[in-house]
Short mmCIF file of C-alpha atoms and ligand atoms in Angstrom, two decimals:
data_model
loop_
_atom_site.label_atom_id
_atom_site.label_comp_id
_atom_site.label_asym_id
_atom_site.label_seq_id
_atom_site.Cartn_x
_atom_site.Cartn_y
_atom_site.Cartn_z
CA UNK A 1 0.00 0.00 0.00
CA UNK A 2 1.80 3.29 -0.88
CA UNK A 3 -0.24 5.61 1.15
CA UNK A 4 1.26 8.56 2.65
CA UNK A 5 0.85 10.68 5.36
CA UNK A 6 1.99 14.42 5.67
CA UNK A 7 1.84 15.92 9.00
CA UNK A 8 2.14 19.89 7.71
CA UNK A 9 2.61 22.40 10.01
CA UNK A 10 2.15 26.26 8.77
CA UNK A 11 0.05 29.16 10.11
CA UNK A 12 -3.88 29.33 8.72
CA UNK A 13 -3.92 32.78 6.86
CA UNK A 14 -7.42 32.98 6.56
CA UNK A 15 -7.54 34.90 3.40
CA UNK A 16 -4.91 35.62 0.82
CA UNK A 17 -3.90 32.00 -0.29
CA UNK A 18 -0.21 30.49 1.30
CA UNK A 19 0.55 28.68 4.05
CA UNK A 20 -1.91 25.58 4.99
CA UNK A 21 -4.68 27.11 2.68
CA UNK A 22 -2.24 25.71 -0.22
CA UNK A 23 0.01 23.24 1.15
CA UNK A 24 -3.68 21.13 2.22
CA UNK A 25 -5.40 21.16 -1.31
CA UNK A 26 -2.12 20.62 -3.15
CA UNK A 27 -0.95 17.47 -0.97
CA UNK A 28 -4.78 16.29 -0.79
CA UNK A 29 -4.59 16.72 -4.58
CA UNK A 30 -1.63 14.46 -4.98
CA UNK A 31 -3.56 11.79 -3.13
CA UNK A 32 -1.49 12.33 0.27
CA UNK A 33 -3.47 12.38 3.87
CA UNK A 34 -2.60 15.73 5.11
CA UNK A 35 -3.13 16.33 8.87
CA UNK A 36 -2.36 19.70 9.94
CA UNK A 37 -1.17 21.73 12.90
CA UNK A 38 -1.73 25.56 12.56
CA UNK A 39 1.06 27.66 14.13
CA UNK A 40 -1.12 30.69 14.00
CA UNK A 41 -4.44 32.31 12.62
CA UNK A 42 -4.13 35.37 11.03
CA UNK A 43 -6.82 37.10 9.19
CA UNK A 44 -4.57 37.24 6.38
CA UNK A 45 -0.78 36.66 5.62
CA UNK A 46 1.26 39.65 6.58
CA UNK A 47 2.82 40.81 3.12
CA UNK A 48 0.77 43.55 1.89
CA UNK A 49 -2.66 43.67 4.11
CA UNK A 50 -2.78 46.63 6.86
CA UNK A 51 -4.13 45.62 10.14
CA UNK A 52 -4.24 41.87 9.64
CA UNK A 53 -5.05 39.66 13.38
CA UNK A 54 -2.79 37.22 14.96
CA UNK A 55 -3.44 34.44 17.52
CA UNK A 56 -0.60 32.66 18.24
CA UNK A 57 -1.12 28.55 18.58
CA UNK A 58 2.48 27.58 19.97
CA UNK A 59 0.53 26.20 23.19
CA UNK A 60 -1.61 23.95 21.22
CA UNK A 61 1.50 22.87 18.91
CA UNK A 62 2.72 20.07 21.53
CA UNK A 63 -0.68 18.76 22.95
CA UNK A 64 -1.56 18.25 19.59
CA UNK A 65 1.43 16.02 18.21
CA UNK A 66 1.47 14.52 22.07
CA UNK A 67 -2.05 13.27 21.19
CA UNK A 68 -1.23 11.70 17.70
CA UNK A 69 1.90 9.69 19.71
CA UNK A 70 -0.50 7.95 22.04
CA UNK A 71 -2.40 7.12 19.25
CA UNK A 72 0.84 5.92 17.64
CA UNK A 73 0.51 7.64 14.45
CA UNK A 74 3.29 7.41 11.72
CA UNK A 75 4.36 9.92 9.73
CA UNK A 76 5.77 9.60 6.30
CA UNK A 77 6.68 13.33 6.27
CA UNK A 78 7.04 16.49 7.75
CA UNK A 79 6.49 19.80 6.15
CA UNK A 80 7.10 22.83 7.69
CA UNK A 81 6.64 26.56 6.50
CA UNK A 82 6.02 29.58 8.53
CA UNK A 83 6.96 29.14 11.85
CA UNK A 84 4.96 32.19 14.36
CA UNK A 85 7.22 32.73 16.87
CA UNK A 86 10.73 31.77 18.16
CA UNK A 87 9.77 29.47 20.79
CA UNK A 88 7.43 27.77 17.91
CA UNK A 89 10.94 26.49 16.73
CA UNK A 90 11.94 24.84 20.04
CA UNK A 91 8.76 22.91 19.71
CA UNK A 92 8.74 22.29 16.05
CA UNK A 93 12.66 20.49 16.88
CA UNK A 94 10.67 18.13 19.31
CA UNK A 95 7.97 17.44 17.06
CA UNK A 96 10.54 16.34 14.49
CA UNK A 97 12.21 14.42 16.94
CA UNK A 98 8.90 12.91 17.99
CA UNK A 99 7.87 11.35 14.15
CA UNK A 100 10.90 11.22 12.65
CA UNK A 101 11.68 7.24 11.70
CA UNK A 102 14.23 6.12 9.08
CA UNK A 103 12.05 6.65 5.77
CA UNK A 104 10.48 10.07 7.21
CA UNK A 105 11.30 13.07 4.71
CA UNK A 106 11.61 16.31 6.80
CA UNK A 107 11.02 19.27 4.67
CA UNK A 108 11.42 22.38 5.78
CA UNK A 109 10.43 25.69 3.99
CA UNK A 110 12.42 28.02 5.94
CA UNK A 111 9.59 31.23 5.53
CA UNK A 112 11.53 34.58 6.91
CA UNK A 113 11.10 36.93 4.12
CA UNK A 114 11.53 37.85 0.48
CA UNK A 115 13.23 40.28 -2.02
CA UNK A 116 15.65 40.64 0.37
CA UNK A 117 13.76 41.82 3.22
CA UNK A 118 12.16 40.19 6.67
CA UNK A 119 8.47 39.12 6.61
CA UNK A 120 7.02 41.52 9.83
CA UNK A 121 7.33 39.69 12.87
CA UNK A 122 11.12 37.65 11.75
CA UNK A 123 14.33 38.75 13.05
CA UNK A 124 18.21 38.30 13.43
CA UNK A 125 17.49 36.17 16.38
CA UNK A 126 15.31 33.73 14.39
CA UNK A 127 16.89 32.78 11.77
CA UNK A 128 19.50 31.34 14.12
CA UNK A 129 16.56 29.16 15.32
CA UNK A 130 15.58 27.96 11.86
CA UNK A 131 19.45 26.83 10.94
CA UNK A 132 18.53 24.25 13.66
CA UNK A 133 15.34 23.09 12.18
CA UNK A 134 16.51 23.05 8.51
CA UNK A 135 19.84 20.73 10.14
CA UNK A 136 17.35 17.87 11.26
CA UNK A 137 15.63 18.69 7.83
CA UNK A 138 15.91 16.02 4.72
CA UNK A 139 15.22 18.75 2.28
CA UNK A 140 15.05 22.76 2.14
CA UNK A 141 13.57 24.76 -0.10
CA UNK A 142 14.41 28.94 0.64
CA UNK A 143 13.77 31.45 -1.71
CA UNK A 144 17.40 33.35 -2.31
CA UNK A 145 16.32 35.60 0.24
CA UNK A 146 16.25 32.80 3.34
CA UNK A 147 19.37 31.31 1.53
CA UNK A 148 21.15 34.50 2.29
CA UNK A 149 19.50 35.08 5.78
CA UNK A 150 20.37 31.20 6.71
CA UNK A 151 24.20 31.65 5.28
CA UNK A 152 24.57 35.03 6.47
CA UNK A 153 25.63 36.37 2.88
CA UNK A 154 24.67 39.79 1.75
CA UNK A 155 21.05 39.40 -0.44
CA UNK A 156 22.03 39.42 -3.98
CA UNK A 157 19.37 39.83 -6.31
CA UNK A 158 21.16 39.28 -9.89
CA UNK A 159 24.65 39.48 -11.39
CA UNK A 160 25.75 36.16 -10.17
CA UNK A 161 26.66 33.09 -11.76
CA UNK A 162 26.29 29.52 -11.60
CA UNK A 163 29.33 28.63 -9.67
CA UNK A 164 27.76 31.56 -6.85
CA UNK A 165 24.26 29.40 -6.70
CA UNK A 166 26.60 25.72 -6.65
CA UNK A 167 28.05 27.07 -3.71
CA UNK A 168 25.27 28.04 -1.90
CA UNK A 169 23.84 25.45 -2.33
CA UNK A 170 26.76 23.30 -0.77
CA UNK A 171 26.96 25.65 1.62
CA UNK A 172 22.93 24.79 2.97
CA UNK A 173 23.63 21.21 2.42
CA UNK A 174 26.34 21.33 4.61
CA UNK A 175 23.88 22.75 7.64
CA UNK A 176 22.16 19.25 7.42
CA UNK A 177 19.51 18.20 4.98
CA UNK A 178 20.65 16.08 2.14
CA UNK A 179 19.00 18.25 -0.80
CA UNK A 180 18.47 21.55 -0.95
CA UNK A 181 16.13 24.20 -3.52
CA UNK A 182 16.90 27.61 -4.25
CA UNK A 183 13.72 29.01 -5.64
CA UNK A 184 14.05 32.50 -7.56
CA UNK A 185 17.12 31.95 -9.42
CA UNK A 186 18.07 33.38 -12.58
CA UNK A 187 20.87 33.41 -14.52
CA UNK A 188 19.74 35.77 -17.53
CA UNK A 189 17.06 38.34 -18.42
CA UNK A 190 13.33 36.39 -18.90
CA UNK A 191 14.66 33.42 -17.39
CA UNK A 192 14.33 32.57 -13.57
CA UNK A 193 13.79 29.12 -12.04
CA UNK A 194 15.07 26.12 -9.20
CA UNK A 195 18.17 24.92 -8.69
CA UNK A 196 18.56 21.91 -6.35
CA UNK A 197 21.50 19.54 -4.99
CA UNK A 198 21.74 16.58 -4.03
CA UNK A 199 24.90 16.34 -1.68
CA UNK A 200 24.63 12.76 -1.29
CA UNK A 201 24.63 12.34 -5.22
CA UNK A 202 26.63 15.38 -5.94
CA UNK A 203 24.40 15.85 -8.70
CA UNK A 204 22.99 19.77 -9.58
CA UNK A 205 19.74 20.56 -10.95
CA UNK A 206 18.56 23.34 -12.52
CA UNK A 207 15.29 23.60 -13.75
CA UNK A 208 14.48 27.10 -15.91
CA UNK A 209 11.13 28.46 -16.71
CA UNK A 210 10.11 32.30 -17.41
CA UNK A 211 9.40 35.23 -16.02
CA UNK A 212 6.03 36.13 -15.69
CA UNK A 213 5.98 40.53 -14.45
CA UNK A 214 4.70 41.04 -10.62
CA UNK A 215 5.25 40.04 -7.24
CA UNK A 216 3.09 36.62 -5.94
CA UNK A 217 2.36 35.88 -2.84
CA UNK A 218 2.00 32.69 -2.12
CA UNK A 219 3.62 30.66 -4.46
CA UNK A 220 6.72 29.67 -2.43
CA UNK A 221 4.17 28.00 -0.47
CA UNK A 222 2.71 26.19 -3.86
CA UNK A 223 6.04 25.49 -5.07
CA UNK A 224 7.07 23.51 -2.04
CA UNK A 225 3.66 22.02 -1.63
CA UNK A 226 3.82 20.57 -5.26
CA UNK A 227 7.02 19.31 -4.67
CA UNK A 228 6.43 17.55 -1.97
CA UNK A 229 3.23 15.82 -2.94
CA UNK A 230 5.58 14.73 -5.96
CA UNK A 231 8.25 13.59 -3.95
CA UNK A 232 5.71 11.77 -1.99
CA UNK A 233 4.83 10.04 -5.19
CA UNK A 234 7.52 9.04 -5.61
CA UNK A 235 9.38 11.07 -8.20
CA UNK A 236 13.21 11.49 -8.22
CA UNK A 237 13.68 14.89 -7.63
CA UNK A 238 14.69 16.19 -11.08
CA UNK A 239 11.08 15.56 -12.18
CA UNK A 240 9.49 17.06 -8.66
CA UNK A 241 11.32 19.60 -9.18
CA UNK A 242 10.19 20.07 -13.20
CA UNK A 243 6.66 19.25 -12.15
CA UNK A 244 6.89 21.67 -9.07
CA UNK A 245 8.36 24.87 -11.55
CA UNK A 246 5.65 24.35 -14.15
CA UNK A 247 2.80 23.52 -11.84
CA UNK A 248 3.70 27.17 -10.04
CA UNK A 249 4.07 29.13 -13.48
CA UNK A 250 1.04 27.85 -14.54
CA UNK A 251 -1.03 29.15 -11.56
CA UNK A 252 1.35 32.35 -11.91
CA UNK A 253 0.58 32.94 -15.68
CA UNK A 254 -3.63 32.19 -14.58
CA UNK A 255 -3.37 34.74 -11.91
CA UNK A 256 -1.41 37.16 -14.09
CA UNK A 257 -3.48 36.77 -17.22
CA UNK A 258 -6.85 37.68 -15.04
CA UNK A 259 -5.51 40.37 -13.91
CA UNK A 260 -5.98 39.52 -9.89
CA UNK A 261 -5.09 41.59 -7.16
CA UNK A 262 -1.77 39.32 -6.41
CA UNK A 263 -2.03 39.73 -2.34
CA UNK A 264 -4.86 37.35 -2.54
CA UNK A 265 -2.54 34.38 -3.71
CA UNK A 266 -1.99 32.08 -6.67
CA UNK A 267 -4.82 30.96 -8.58
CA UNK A 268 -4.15 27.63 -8.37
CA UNK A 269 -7.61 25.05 -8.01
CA UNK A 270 -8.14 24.99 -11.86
CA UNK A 271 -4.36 23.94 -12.22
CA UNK A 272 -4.59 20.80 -10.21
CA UNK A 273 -5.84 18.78 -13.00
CA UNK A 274 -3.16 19.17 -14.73
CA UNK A 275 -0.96 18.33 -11.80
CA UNK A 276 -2.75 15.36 -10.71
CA UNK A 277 -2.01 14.24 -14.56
CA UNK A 278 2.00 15.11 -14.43
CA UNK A 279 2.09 12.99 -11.39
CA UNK A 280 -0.38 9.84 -13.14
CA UNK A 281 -2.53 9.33 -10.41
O1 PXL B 1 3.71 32.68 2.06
C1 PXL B 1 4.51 32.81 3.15
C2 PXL B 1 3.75 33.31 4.35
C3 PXL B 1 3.11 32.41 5.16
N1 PXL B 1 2.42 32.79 6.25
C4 PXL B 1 2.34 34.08 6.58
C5 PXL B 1 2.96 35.05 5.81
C6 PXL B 1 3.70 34.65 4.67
C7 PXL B 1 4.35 35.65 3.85
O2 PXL B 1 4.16 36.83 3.94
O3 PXL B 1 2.86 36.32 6.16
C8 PXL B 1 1.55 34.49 7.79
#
């Protein structure tokens, strides 16, 4: 039987698609169980709203995984994204430590900011805390913004080459996980895209697509999603990685060619078909 269970844990941003209000319809999608534990509710994500709400959920965070133990639940992954506070990342270390087994893929989507700024509410002092998550992690996926925050580089939005992004890349494998993606990277004009190593292979990836003008929220959050309910399909990570680049620029181009205010997130539910299809389920 190759079902598989995700235990995802992300904030609920009630409005403005990201966080669990993508990673649950995209993993559901590619035919994984999904059970959830929401760091936070906001009213909406905090990139671009004025006056959003936030209830933090760290107390609930450890009564909840405490619960699934007794009931000696198994886990065939763990995904984590935005993380509310910096205690949240204590407890987050003991969840992992709680369902990780052998065959468990930890990925972690390290969330702290973008365009080479801090989301509101991250700090100096937490991205120290998420090196130690993303060392227990099998796989990260940063944007080059929480590549450069995680390394401590100086953000570098374009100019560099492909021996800069090799390194980097080395560089984040070395903190821990055995693959890491660097989303956002482009090497010429209309081109931007994913590059991804595999340090127990050392094997590079790079998979290109184009640019499509605008900001999105969101679709870190449907990038890693998609790649993970690939992975958990069972696809080497070349074609996650192909299937989790096109999958995002095709809800990118839908919400760009309807013109949609872009704070609200990716239009992504009439691109799952075609998902569900690159995966052949
Ligand atoms: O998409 C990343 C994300 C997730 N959750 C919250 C956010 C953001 C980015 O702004 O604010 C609450």
């Amino acid at each position: 039987m190759d079902k598989k269970r995700v235990i995802a844990v992300h904030d609920i941003s009630c409005m403005g698609r990201c966080s669990l209000t993508v990673a649950l319809p995209i993993l559901s999608a590619a035919g994984v169980e999904t059970s959830v534990i929401p760091t936070a509710v906001l009213s909406t994500h905090t990139g671009g709203f004025e006056g959003f709400t936030f209830r933090d959920l760290t107390d609930e965070i450890e009564p909840v995984f405490s619960h699934w133990k007794t009931l000696g639940v198994k886990a065939d992954s763990i995904y984590t994204g935005y993380v509310g506070s910096h205690r949240q990342l204590e407890i987050l270390s003991r969840l992992i430590d709680a369902f990780k087994e052998k065959d468990t893929f930890v990925l972690v989507d390290p969330v702290m900011g973008d365009a080479g700024r801090f989301y509101t509410s991250i700090d100096a002092r937490f991205v120290e805390g998420m090196r130690s998550i993303c060392a227990s992690a099998d796989m990260i996926v940063p944007n080059l913004t929480e590549a450069c925050m995680l390394l401590d580089l100086p953000y570098v939005s374009c100019g560099y080459d492909e021996s800069y992004i090799k390194d980097m890349l080395k560089k984040l494998c070395a903190m821990g996980p055995r693959y890491a993606v660097l989303s956002g990277v482009s090497f010429e004009k209309n081109t931007t895209g994913a590059a991804a190593y595999d340090s127990e292979r050392n094997e590079y990836i790079y998979c290109p697509c184009r640019v499509v003008e605008g900001f999105y929220h969101g679709s870190g959050d449907v990038f890693a999603s998609a790649l993970l309910g690939a992975v958990m399909n069972g696809k080497e990570i070349a074609e996650s990685l192909d299937i989790a680049v096109n999958f995002t620029l095709s809800c990118i181009c839908r919400t760009h060619d309807l013109g949609c205010d872009t704070r609200y997130g990716l239009e992504f539910e009439k691109e799952l078909g075609k998902y569900i299809d690159r995966l052949g389920i």
